[in-house]
Each structure stands twice: as C-alpha cells, then as structure tokens.
JSON list of C-alpha atoms in Angstrom, two decimals:
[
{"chain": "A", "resi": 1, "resn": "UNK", "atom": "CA", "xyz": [35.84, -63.17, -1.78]},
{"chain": "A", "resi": 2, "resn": "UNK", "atom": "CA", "xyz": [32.73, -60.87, -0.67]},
{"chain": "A", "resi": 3, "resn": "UNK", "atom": "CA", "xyz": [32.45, -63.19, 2.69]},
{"chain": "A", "resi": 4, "resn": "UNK", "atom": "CA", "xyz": [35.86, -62.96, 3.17]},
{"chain": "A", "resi": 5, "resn": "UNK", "atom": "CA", "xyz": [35.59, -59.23, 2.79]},
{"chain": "A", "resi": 6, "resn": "UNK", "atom": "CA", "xyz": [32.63, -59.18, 5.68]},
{"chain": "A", "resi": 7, "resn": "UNK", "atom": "CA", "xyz": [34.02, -61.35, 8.07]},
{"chain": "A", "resi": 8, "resn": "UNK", "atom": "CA", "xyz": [37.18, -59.02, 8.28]},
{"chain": "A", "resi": 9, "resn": "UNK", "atom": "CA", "xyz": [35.25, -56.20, 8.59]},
{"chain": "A", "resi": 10, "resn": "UNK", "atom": "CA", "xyz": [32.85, -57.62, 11.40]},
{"chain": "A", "resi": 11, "resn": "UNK", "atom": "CA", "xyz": [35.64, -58.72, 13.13]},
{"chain": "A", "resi": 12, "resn": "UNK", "atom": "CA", "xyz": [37.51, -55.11, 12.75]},
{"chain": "A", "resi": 13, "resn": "UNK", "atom": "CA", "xyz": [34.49, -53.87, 13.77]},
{"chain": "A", "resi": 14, "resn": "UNK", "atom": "CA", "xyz": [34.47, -55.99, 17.13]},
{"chain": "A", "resi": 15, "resn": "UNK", "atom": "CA", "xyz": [38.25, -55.30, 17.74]},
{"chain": "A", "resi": 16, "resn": "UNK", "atom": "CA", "xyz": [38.35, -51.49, 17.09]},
{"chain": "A", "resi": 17, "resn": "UNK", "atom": "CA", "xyz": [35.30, -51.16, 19.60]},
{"chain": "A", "resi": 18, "resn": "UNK", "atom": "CA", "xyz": [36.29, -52.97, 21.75]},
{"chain": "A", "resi": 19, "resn": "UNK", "atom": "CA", "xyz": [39.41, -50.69, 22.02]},
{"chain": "A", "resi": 20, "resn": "UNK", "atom": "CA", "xyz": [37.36, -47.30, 21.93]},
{"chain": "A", "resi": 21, "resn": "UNK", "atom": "CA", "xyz": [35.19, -48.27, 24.80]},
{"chain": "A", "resi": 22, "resn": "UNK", "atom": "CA", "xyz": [35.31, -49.44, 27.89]},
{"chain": "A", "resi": 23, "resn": "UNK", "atom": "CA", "xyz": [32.85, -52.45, 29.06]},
{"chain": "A", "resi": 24, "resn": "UNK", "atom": "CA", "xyz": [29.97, -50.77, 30.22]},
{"chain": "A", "resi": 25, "resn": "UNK", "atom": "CA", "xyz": [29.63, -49.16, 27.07]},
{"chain": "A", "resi": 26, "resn": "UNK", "atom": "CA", "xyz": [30.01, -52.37, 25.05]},
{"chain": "A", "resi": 27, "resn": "UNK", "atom": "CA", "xyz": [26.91, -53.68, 26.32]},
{"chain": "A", "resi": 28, "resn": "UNK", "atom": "CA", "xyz": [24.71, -50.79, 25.37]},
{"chain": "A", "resi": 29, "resn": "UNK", "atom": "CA", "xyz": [26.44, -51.06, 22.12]},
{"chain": "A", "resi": 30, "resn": "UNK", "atom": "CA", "xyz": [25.86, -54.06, 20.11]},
{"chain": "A", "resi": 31, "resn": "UNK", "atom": "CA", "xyz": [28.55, -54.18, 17.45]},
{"chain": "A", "resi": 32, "resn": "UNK", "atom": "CA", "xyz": [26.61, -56.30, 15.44]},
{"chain": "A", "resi": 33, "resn": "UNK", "atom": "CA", "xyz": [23.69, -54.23, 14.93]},
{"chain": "A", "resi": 34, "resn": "UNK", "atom": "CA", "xyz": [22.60, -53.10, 11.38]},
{"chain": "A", "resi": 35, "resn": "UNK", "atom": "CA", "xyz": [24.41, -50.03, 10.61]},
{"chain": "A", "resi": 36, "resn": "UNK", "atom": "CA", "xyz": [22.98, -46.80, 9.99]},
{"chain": "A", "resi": 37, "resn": "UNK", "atom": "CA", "xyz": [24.21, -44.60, 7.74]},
{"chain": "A", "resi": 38, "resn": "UNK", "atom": "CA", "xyz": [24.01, -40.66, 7.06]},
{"chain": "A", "resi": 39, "resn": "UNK", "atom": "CA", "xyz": [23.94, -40.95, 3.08]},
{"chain": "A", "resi": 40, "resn": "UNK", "atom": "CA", "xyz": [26.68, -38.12, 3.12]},
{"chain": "A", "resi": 41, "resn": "UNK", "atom": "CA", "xyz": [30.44, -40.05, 2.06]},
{"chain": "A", "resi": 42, "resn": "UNK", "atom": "CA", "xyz": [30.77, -41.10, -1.17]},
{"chain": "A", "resi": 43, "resn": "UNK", "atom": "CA", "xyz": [30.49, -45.22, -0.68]},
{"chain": "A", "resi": 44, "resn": "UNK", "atom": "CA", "xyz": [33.35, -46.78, -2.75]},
{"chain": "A", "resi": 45, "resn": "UNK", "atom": "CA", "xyz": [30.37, -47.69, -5.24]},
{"chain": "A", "resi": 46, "resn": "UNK", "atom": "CA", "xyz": [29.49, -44.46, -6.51]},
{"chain": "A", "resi": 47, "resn": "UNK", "atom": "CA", "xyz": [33.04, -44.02, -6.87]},
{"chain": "A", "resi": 48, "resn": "UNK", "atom": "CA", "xyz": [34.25, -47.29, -8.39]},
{"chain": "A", "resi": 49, "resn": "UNK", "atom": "CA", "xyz": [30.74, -48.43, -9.94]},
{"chain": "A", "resi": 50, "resn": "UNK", "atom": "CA", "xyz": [30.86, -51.66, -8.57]},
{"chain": "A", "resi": 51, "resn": "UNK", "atom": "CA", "xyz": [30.31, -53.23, -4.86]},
{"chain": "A", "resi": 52, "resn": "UNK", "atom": "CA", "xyz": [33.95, -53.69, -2.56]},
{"chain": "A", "resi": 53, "resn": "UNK", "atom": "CA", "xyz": [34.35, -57.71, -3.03]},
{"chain": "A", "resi": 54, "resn": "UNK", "atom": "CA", "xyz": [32.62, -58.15, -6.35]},
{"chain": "A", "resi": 55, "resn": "UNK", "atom": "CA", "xyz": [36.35, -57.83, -8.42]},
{"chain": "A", "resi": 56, "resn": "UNK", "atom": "CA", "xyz": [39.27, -56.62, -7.57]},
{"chain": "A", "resi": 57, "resn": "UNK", "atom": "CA", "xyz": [40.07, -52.88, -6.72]},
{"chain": "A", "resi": 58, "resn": "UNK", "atom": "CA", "xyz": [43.74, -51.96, -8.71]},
{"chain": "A", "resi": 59, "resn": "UNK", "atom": "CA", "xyz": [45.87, -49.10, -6.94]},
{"chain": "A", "resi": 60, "resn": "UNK", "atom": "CA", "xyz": [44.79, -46.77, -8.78]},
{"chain": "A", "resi": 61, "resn": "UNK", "atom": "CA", "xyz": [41.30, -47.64, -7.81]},
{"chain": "A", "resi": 62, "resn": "UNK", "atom": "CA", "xyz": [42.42, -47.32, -4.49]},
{"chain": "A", "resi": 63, "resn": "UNK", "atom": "CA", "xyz": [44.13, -43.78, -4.61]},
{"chain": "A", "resi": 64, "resn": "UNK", "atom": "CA", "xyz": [40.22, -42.09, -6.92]},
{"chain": "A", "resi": 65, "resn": "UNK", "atom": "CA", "xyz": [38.69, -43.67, -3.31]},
{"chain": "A", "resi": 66, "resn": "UNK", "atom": "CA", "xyz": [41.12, -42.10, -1.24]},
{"chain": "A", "resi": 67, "resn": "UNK", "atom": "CA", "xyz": [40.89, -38.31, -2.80]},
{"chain": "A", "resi": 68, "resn": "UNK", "atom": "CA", "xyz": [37.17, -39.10, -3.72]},
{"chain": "A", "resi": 69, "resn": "UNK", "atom": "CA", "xyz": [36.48, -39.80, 0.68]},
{"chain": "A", "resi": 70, "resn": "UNK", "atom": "CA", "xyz": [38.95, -36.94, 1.60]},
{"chain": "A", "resi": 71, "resn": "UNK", "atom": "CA", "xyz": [37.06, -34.03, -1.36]},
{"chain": "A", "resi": 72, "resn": "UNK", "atom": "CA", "xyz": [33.63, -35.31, 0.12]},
{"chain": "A", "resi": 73, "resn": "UNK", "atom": "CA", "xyz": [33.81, -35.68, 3.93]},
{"chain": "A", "resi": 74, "resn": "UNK", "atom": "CA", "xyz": [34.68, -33.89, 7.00]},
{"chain": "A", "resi": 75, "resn": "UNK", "atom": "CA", "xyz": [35.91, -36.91, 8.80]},
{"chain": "A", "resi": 76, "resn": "UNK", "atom": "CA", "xyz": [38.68, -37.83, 6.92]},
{"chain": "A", "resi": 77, "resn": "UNK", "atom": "CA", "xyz": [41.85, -36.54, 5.29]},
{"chain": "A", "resi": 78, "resn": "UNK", "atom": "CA", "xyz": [44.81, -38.39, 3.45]},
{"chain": "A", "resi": 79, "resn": "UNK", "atom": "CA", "xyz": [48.23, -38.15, 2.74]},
{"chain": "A", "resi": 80, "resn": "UNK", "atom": "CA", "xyz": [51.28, -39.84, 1.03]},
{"chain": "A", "resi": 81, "resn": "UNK", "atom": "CA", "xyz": [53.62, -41.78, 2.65]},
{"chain": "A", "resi": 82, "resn": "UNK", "atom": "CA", "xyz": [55.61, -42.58, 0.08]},
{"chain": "A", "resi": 83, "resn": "UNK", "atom": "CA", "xyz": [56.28, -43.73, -3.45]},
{"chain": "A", "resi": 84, "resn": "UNK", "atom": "CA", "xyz": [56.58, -47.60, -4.39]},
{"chain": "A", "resi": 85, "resn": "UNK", "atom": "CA", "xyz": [60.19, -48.49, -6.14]},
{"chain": "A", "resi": 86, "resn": "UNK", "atom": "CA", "xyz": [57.75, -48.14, -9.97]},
{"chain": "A", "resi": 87, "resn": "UNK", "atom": "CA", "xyz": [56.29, -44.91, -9.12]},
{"chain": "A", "resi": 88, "resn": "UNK", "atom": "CA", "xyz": [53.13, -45.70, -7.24]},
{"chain": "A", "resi": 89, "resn": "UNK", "atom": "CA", "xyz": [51.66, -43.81, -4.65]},
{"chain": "A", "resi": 90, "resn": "UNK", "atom": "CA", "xyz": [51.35, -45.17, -0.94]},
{"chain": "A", "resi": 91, "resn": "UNK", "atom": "CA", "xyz": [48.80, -42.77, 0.35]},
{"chain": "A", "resi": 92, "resn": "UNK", "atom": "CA", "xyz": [47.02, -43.61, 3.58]},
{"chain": "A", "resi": 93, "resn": "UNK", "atom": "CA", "xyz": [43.29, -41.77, 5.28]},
{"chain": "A", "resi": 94, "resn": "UNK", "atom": "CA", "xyz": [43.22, -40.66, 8.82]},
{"chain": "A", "resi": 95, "resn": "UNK", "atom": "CA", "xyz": [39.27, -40.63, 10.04]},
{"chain": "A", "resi": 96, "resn": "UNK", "atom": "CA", "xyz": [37.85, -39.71, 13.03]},
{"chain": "A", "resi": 97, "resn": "UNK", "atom": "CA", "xyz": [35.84, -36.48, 14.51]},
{"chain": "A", "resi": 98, "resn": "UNK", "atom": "CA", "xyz": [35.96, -33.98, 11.91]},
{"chain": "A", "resi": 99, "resn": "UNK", "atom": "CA", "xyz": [37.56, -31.78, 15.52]},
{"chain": "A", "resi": 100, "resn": "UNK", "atom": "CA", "xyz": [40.30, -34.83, 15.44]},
{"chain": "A", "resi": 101, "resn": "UNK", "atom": "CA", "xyz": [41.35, -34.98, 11.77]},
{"chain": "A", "resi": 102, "resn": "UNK", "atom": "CA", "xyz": [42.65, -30.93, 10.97]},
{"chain": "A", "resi": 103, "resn": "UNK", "atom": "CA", "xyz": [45.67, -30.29, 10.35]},
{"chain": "A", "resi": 104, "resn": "UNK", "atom": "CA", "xyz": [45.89, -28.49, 13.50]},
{"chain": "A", "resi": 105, "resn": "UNK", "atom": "CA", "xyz": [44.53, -31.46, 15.95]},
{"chain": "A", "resi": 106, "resn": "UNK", "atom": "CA", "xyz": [46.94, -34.01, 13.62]},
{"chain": "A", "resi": 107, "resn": "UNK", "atom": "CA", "xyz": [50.15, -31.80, 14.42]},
{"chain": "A", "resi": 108, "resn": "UNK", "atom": "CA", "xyz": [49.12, -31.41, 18.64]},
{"chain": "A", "resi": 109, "resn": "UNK", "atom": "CA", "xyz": [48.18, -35.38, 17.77]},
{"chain": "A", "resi": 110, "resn": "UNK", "atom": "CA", "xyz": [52.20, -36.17, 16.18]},
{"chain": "A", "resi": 111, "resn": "UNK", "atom": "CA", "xyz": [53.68, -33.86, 18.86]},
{"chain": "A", "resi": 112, "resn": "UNK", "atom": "CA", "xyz": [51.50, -35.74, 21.80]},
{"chain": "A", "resi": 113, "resn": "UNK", "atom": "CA", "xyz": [52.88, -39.23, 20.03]},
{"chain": "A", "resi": 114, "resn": "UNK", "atom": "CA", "xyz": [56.52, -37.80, 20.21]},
{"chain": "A", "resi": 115, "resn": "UNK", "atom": "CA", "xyz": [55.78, -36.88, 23.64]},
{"chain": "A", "resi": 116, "resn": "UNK", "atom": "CA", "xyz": [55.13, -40.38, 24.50]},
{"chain": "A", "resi": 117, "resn": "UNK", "atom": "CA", "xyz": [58.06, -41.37, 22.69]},
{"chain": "A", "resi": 118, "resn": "UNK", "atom": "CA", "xyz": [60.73, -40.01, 25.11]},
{"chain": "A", "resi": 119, "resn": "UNK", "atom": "CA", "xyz": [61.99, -42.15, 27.93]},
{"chain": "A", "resi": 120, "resn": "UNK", "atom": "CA", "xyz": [63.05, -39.23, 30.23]},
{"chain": "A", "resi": 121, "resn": "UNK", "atom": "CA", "xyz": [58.90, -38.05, 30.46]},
{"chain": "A", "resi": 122, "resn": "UNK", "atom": "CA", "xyz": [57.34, -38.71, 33.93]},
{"chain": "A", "resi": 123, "resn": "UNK", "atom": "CA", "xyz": [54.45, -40.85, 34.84]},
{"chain": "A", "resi": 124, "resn": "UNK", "atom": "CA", "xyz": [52.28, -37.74, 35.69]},
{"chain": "A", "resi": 125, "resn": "UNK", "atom": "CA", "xyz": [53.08, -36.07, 32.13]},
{"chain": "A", "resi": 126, "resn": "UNK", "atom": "CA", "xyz": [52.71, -39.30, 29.86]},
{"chain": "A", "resi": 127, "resn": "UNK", "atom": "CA", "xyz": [48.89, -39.71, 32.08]},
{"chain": "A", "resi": 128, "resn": "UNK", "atom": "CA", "xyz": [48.18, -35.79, 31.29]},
{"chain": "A", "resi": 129, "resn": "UNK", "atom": "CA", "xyz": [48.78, -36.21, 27.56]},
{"chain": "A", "resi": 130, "resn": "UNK", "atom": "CA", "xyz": [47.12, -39.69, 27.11]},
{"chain": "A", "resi": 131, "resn": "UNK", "atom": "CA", "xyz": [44.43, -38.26, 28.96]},
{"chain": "A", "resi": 132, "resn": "UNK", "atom": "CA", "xyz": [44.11, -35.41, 26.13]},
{"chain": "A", "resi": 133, "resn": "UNK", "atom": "CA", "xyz": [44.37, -37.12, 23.08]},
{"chain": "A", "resi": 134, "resn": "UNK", "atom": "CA", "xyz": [42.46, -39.26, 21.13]},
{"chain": "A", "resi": 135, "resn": "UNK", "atom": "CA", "xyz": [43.68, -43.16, 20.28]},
{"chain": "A", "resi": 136, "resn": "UNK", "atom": "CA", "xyz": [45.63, -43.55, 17.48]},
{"chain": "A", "resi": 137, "resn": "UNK", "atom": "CA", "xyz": [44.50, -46.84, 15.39]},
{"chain": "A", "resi": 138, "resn": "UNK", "atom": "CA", "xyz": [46.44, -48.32, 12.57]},
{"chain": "A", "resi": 139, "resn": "UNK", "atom": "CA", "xyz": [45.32, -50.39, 9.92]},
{"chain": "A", "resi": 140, "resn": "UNK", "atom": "CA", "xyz": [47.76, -51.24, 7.28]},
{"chain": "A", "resi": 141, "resn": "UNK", "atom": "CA", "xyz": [46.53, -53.89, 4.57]},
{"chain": "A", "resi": 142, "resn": "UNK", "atom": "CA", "xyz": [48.31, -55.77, 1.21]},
{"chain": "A", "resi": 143, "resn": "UNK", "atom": "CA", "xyz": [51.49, -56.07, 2.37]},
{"chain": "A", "resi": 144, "resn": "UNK", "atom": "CA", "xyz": [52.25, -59.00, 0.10]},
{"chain": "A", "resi": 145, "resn": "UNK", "atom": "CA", "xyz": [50.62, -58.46, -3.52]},
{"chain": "A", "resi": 146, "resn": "UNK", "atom": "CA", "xyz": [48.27, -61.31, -4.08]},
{"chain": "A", "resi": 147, "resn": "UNK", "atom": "CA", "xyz": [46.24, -60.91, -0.98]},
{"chain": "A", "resi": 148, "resn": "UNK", "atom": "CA", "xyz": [43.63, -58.06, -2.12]},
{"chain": "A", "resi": 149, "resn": "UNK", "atom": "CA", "xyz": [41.38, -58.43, 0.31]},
{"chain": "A", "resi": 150, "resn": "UNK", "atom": "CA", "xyz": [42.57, -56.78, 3.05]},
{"chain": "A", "resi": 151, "resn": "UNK", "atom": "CA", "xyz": [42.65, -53.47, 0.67]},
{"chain": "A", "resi": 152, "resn": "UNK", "atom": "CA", "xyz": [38.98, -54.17, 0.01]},
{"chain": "A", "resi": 153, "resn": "UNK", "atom": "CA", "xyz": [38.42, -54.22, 3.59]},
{"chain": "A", "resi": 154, "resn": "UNK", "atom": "CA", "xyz": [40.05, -51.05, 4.60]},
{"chain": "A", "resi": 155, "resn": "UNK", "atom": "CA", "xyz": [38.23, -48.96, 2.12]},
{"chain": "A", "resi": 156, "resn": "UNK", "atom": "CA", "xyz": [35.13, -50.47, 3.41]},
{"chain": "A", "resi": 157, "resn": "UNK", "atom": "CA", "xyz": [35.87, -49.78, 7.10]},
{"chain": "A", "resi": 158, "resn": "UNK", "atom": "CA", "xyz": [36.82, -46.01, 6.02]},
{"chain": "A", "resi": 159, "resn": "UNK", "atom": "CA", "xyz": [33.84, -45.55, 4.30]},
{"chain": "A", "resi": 160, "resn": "UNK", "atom": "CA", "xyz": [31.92, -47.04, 7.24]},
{"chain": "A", "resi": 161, "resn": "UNK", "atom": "CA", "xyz": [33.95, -45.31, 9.96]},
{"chain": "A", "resi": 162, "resn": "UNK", "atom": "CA", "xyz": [33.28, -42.06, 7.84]},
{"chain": "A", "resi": 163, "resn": "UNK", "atom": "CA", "xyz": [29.54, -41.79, 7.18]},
{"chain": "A", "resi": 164, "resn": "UNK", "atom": "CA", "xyz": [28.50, -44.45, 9.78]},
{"chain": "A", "resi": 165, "resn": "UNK", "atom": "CA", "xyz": [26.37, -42.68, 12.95]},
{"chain": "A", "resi": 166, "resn": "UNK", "atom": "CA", "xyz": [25.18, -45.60, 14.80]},
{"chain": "A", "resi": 167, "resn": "UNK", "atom": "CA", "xyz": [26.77, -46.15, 18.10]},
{"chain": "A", "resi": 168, "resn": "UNK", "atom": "CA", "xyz": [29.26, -49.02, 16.35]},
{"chain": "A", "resi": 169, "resn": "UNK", "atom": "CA", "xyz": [31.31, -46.66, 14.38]},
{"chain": "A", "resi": 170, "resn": "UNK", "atom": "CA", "xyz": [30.59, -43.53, 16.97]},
{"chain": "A", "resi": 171, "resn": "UNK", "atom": "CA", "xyz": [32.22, -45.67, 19.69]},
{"chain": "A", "resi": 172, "resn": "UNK", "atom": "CA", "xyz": [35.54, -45.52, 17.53]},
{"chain": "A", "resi": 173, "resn": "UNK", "atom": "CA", "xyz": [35.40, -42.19, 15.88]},
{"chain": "A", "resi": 174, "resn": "UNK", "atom": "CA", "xyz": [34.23, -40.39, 18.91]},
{"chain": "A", "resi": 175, "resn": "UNK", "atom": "CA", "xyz": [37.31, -41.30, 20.68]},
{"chain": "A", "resi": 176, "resn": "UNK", "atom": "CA", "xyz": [40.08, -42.49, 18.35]},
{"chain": "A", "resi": 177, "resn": "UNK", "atom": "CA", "xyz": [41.56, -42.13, 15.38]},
{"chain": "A", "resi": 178, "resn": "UNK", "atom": "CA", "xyz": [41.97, -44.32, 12.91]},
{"chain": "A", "resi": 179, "resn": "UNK", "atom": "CA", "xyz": [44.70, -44.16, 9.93]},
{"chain": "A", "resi": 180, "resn": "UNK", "atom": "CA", "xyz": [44.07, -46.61, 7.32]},
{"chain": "A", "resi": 181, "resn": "UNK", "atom": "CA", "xyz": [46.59, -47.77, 4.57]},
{"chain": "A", "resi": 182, "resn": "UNK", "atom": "CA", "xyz": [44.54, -49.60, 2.26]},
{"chain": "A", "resi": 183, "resn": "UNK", "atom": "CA", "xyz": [47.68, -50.98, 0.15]},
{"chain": "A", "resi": 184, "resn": "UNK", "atom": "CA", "xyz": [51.22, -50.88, 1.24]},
{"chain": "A", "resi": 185, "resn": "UNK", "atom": "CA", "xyz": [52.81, -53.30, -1.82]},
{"chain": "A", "resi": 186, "resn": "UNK", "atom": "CA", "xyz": [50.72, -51.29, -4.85]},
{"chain": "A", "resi": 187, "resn": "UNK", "atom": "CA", "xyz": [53.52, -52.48, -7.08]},
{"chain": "A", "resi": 188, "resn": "UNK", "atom": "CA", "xyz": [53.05, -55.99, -5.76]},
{"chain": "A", "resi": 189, "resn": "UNK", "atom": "CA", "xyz": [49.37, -55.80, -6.33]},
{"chain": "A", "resi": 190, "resn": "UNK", "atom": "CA", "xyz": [49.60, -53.98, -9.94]},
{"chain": "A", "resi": 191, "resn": "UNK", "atom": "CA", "xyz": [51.81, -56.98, -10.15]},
{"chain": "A", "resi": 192, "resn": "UNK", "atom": "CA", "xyz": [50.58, -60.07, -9.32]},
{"chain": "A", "resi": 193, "resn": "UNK", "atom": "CA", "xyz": [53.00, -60.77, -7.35]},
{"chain": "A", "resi": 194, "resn": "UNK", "atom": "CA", "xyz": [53.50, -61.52, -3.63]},
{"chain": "A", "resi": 195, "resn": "UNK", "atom": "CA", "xyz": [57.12, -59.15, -2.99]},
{"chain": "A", "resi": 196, "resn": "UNK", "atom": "CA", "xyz": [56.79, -55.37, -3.85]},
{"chain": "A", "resi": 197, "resn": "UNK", "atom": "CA", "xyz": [58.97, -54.42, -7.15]},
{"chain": "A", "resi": 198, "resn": "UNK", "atom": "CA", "xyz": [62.07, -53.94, -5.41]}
]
C-alpha cells in the first residue's frame, strides 16, 4: 500500500510539473530530487499520528486533515462541495501562492473560468485572461469506495504542495492552482463498498 502511495505521488509529481513549466525549466528542475521542506504545515502525521500508507485514513480522518492544513497554512483553503446521500461531508483544498488562494483571487479566478466558458468571447480576450490567471489543476480521488489510496495520495500531495519550497512543488504552486478532493464516495469508503450510498 505505502509503494503504491509513492509511485502515485512521484508520478503526480512528474505530471503536475510538467504542466506548470515549460521545457527549459524542466531541466533545471529535477522532479525527482529530495524534497525540501519548510517545517511550517502540519504533515498529515502530526495530525493523524500515523504515516499516509501505513492504514487506512476514514473520512473523517480526511475532513481533521483538511481543516487541520487550511487553520495552519497560508497556501491553502477548503470548502464543501457537498454532502454524501448519509450525511458526509465532500470538502475539497485549493493550494497554491498564498496571493492565489484568497477569497478575493478565487472569485477574479471563478469569474476568469466563466469567462472562458462563453462561446461568443474573442480570441484576443480568452489570450488576455489566460494570460492573467493562474492554472487551475484538479485532482479528484476515491471515486469508487474500496480504492483508498488515491485519498492517501491527495493528502500527501497537499501537504507537499503546501509546505514544499524546493523548485518541484514551486514549479506548480508558483503558477497554478491546484484543488484537491481527497474523497468523492466518503459513504462508499465509510462503507466498504465500491458505489456511494445512494
């Protein structure tokens, strides 16, 4: 389970910078460097008490991450998207520049998507607004119940992504976004079970 954990992480990682940079800049940047870390997140450790692939993380281990990540750094904040058919929350974590994730830079960020959205904008104004905001990156994990891992994984890459300051993790943060939703079947996963509750 813990190598499974890694691999998905090294190879989010590899993807997500990849994305953030251009080529140039992925040569001066090995991915696959050691990473460095500021000591100023809580790690899902010191929240959980016990290492991300070592047992399982319920929801409502994931959720005391979530709020612990968003009370203790700049970098990210989280929401709810919604509630699971039993009550459970379905809360995701946006993290990025500290400048990227307010609440003011996420509403210009949703009204720039919208923007983007609308078929009768012209070439020019779709470049000028790309040009000004950040990329959005989605990572949405445990869709069906029984496979935990992914969860696992996106806590890990939020806590990386958020107290990370090696070039790795700066390449992404410095010019993306990144919303993570570390469960989206917690009913499933409560569960045992591969469908959500409904």
């Amino acid at each position: 389970r813990r190598a499974r954990l890694l691999a998905s992480l090294a190879a989010l990682f590899v993807t997500a910078s990849v994305l953030a940079v251009g080529p140039a800049a992925q040569a001066a940047c090995d991915p696959f460097t050691a990473p460095v870390y500021a000591g100023k997140t809580p790690s899902p450790q010191d929240v959980l008490g016990f290492p991300l692939g070592s047992q399982e993380v319920t929801d409502h281990q994931i959720v005391t991450y979530l709020d612990a990540i968003d009370a203790g750094s700049t970098a990210v904040t989280t929401a709810q998207a919604a509630t699971s058919v039993q009550g459970r929350p379905i809360d995701y974590a946006i993290v990025g520049k500290p400048s990227n994730v307010t609440p003011s830079a996420l509403a210009t960020l949703r009204a720039n998507a919208a923007a983007l959205r609308d078929p009768t904008l012209s070439q020019s104004q779709a470049d000028a607004i790309e040009q000004s905001m950040p990329r959005i990156l989605w990572l949405a994990a445990n869709v069906h119940g029984t496979e935990e891992s992914g969860a696992d994984a996106g806590l890990q890459i939020l806590y990386d992504l958020a107290d990370r300051t090696d070039c790795a993790a700066k390449a992404i943060t410095d010019d993306s976004v990144v919303v993570i939703m570390p469960t989206q079947n917690p009913d499933g996963r409560a569960l045992e079970t591969r469908r959500n509750a409904y």
